XYZ file of C-alpha atoms in Angstrom:
312
model
C 128.104 -8.274 245.092
C 130.653 -11.363 245.882
C 131.940 -12.710 248.426
C 135.857 -12.719 248.628
C 135.131 -9.756 245.790
C 138.556 -7.566 245.456
C 138.768 -3.593 247.212
C 139.101 -1.920 243.504
C 138.923 2.335 244.205
C 140.299 4.755 242.120
C 143.256 5.158 243.895
C 144.181 1.230 243.009
C 143.737 1.798 239.491
C 145.635 4.648 239.413
C 148.560 3.703 241.505
C 148.574 0.480 239.426
C 148.653 2.576 236.156
C 151.428 4.651 237.571
C 154.058 2.129 238.677
C 153.325 0.018 235.220
C 151.939 2.138 232.495
C 153.027 5.231 233.465
C 152.193 7.109 230.281
C 148.403 7.081 230.506
C 148.930 7.066 234.559
C 147.259 10.965 233.961
C 144.653 10.188 231.347
C 141.712 11.021 232.846
C 139.924 8.583 235.314
C 135.746 7.521 235.067
C 134.437 5.074 236.515
C 131.632 2.476 234.252
C 128.425 2.863 235.982
C 127.325 0.204 237.257
C 130.362 -1.540 237.143
C 130.210 -5.257 235.728
C 129.539 -8.835 237.665
C 133.664 -9.501 237.382
C 135.246 -6.447 236.578
C 135.909 -3.538 237.164
C 135.512 -0.917 234.734
C 137.136 1.910 234.812
C 137.619 4.720 231.074
C 140.700 5.911 230.955
C 140.502 8.695 228.533
C 138.491 8.734 225.789
C 139.691 6.331 223.814
C 140.767 3.750 226.490
C 139.355 1.337 229.316
C 140.562 -0.360 232.400
C 139.110 -4.367 233.050
C 140.271 -5.446 236.813
C 138.549 -9.029 237.773
C 136.658 -8.191 240.667
C 136.838 -11.443 241.816
C 138.990 -15.459 241.344
C 136.929 -17.018 238.647
C 137.211 -14.100 236.509
C 140.931 -13.457 236.634
C 141.471 -15.740 233.893
C 139.922 -13.746 231.237
C 143.105 -11.119 230.782
C 144.898 -13.805 229.257
C 141.914 -14.773 227.453
C 141.665 -12.278 226.281
C 144.580 -11.447 225.332
C 144.910 -14.281 223.030
C 141.594 -14.583 221.481
C 140.469 -10.964 221.042
C 142.711 -10.333 217.712
C 141.713 -13.385 216.147
C 137.797 -12.968 216.539
C 137.683 -9.524 215.618
C 138.986 -10.478 211.654
C 136.063 -11.924 211.198
C 133.053 -10.141 212.235
C 131.764 -6.942 211.198
C 131.629 -5.079 214.474
C 133.790 -4.378 216.918
C 135.263 -6.421 220.190
C 137.460 -5.043 222.610
C 141.652 -4.170 221.265
C 143.983 -5.568 223.610
C 146.373 -2.368 223.878
C 148.434 -3.633 227.947
C 148.039 -6.407 230.472
C 148.711 -5.017 233.840
C 150.287 -7.451 237.031
C 149.319 -7.542 240.225
C 150.685 -5.314 242.674
C 149.900 -3.387 245.569
C 147.947 -6.097 247.403
C 145.451 -6.346 243.588
C 145.428 -10.151 243.339
C 145.389 -10.641 239.229
C 146.770 -9.242 236.391
C 144.395 -6.770 234.995
C 144.211 -4.783 230.839
C 143.830 -1.885 228.592
C 141.537 -2.333 226.361
C 140.633 0.484 223.285
C 137.107 1.802 224.075
C 134.273 1.012 221.754
C 132.270 4.151 221.315
C 128.492 3.219 221.137
C 125.930 2.857 224.106
C 124.671 -0.871 225.339
C 121.347 -1.759 223.625
C 118.273 -1.128 224.346
C 114.717 -1.647 222.035
C 115.188 2.542 221.806
C 118.430 2.977 221.321
C 117.491 0.513 217.960
C 116.650 2.727 214.888
C 114.491 -0.030 214.358
C 114.830 -4.122 216.144
C 114.040 -5.700 212.712
C 117.900 -4.336 211.856
C 119.506 -5.304 215.119
C 117.839 -8.620 214.715
C 119.354 -9.430 211.416
C 122.970 -7.441 212.318
C 122.944 -9.958 215.255
C 121.931 -12.627 213.424
C 125.053 -11.997 211.036
C 127.481 -11.563 213.767
C 126.535 -14.888 214.477
C 126.900 -16.967 212.228
C 130.267 -14.914 211.889
C 131.686 -16.250 214.760
C 130.553 -19.831 214.125
C 133.133 -19.820 210.643
C 135.654 -19.064 212.403
C 138.546 -21.808 212.627
C 137.848 -23.762 214.900
C 141.564 -24.853 216.351
C 143.284 -24.870 219.691
C 139.393 -22.770 220.772
C 138.644 -22.963 223.922
C 136.836 -26.077 224.754
C 132.760 -25.905 225.885
C 132.338 -24.295 229.508
C 129.617 -23.610 231.759
C 125.897 -22.812 229.656
C 127.695 -23.744 226.484
C 127.748 -27.517 227.382
C 125.406 -29.958 226.542
C 122.623 -29.242 228.689
C 122.721 -32.603 230.526
C 126.166 -31.272 231.872
C 124.542 -28.539 233.668
C 121.083 -30.698 234.783
C 122.119 -30.631 238.561
C 123.204 -26.802 238.585
C 119.992 -25.540 236.747
C 117.834 -27.730 238.822
C 118.862 -25.871 242.262
C 119.155 -22.746 240.386
C 115.275 -22.740 240.337
C 115.219 -24.045 243.450
C 116.803 -20.877 245.097
C 114.680 -18.743 242.513
C 111.036 -20.569 243.844
C 109.637 -18.259 246.160
C 110.162 -15.653 243.048
C 108.610 -17.291 240.513
C 106.554 -20.541 239.380
C 109.186 -23.029 239.767
C 106.943 -25.800 238.184
C 106.433 -23.693 235.100
C 110.399 -23.662 234.837
C 110.774 -27.073 235.631
C 109.045 -27.926 232.893
C 110.796 -25.536 230.148
C 113.696 -27.082 231.516
C 112.697 -30.297 231.421
C 111.530 -30.022 227.803
C 114.685 -28.634 226.416
C 116.540 -31.010 228.043
C 113.769 -34.040 226.655
C 115.234 -32.184 223.410
C 117.899 -33.530 220.266
C 121.771 -33.072 221.264
C 123.044 -30.745 219.173
C 124.947 -33.216 217.302
C 126.373 -30.418 214.306
C 129.952 -29.031 213.729
C 131.700 -27.670 216.775
C 131.523 -23.204 216.344
C 132.382 -21.133 218.493
C 130.104 -19.548 220.732
C 129.988 -16.347 222.390
C 127.495 -17.442 224.702
C 127.409 -13.608 226.480
C 125.725 -11.570 224.106
C 122.596 -9.654 226.209
C 123.573 -7.336 228.447
C 126.863 -6.775 226.504
C 126.145 -5.816 222.671
C 126.715 -2.179 222.210
C 124.480 0.488 219.103
C 125.899 3.510 217.768
C 123.763 5.251 216.022
C 120.834 2.742 216.399
C 122.895 -0.458 214.454
C 124.784 -2.181 216.434
C 128.344 -0.953 216.395
C 129.848 -4.243 218.720
C 130.373 -6.482 221.408
C 132.242 -6.690 224.217
C 132.886 -9.002 227.529
C 133.841 -12.097 225.517
C 135.382 -14.697 228.657
C 132.716 -16.861 228.161
C 133.332 -17.602 224.113
C 134.106 -21.633 223.835
C 133.400 -23.494 221.470
C 130.282 -25.417 221.590
C 126.179 -25.525 221.440
C 125.029 -22.996 219.193
C 121.592 -22.449 221.595
C 123.665 -20.749 224.076
C 123.762 -17.901 221.953
C 120.249 -18.136 220.370
C 119.042 -17.998 224.404
C 120.096 -13.833 223.354
C 116.786 -14.428 221.856
C 114.568 -14.148 224.707
C 115.834 -11.356 226.144
C 114.663 -7.344 226.478
C 116.959 -6.364 223.236
C 113.774 -8.257 221.268
C 110.015 -8.259 220.011
C 108.195 -11.263 219.032
C 108.575 -9.977 215.171
C 112.324 -9.269 215.395
C 113.396 -12.585 217.581
C 111.325 -14.641 214.607
C 113.921 -13.001 212.270
C 116.440 -13.693 214.376
C 115.641 -17.310 214.278
C 114.506 -17.563 210.940
C 117.855 -15.787 209.544
C 120.076 -17.875 211.666
C 117.790 -21.094 210.286
C 117.322 -22.122 213.768
C 115.744 -25.532 214.499
C 112.981 -26.640 216.906
C 115.632 -28.637 219.331
C 117.679 -25.387 219.045
C 114.840 -23.461 220.074
C 114.242 -25.997 223.020
C 117.423 -26.419 223.512
C 117.614 -22.196 224.097
C 115.092 -22.086 226.085
C 116.830 -23.796 228.739
C 120.082 -22.380 228.784
C 117.709 -19.482 229.167
C 116.150 -20.557 232.237
C 119.253 -21.188 234.068
C 120.610 -17.647 233.587
C 117.656 -16.078 234.284
C 117.009 -18.569 237.565
C 120.482 -17.995 237.941
C 120.791 -14.215 238.710
C 117.511 -13.027 240.316
C 118.233 -14.367 243.409
C 122.093 -13.692 243.013
C 121.611 -10.175 241.591
C 118.033 -9.754 243.889
C 119.753 -6.483 246.141
C 122.909 -5.636 244.581
C 122.351 -5.051 240.695
C 118.782 -3.483 239.396
C 119.258 -3.964 235.401
C 120.493 -8.096 235.471
C 117.249 -8.568 237.665
C 114.350 -6.724 234.892
C 116.539 -8.938 232.142
C 115.287 -12.030 234.195
C 111.867 -11.337 234.486
C 112.407 -9.991 231.364
C 113.101 -13.018 229.971
C 111.110 -15.141 232.252
C 108.404 -13.486 231.123
C 108.989 -14.797 227.704
C 109.475 -17.601 228.500
C 106.113 -18.466 229.812
C 107.455 -18.359 233.557
C 105.473 -15.812 235.790
C 106.369 -14.062 239.421
C 105.545 -16.297 241.954
C 101.732 -15.557 243.960
C 103.308 -14.411 246.973
C 106.640 -13.812 245.562
C 108.605 -10.304 244.390
C 107.056 -8.500 241.717
C 109.024 -7.391 239.303
C 109.694 -3.743 239.230
C 110.693 -1.537 235.905
C 113.803 -0.368 236.361
C 114.316 3.747 236.745
C 116.170 4.400 233.871
C 117.039 8.201 234.717
C 118.752 7.163 238.008
C 121.519 4.163 236.367
C 123.107 3.855 233.199
C 123.828 0.618 231.425
C 126.440 -2.258 231.874
C 128.612 -1.612 228.868
C 130.906 -4.894 229.846
C 130.272 -7.336 232.259
């Protein structure tokens, strides 16, 4: 999936566990399919999960989550991963790695929800809880949590890289409208910054959110952008935006963040990660951005062939 990706297989995971966490080494190990984009994920027994960074850009996640997840857990009404142990580089594997508690649930999808309105309301509540967290020493804005102007160049390059797949003029129009919106000038707040693909449901209701590597202080629009994902219908999107009290400027900026995410992901994962490709096509369509006339047509994923990702 990536260049310079760490070589991770079951034998390596078992060697790391045997050498560093021998009390866990005899437990059943099962790969979580499909793997996340930044981490290889293995379920350990019934109640644990092993997460190993796959690329250099993800190596800081282990320590970041170990520091912040215990605090985040005390402020949210849904579960977040609970750090259990941190492992060290060994056997030519170059990164620190983590063991977390497994959150029992399924990757959120419309057909798994008790109702899309309830899901939208639950997620809006969690976003409000996150925004109310204390901000002392919180990670500074990064990636799409920054002002849109800070990643204008990368977004234009992402649109250009996807021009053979999408209506690039339409994508650019959405991006430029987002840039023209008033910048966020409210109080600093926590954002999760990667909600799409990381929400879990149990018994049809939102029960957990995983993968907190992108969490930081930032523009709330980065969490609003999940409203354009396949997790929402038109009606539930309106509920989500209304319950968060999202204004027009934030809505426009959220569309800009969504354009950046989808246009970056679509060509990058086109041949390697069908679920991300499917979500990207959906998000672009929700923003009014059609496939290129002679580009690759979006194909619905055969959901019987692969499991949903529960993390990334």
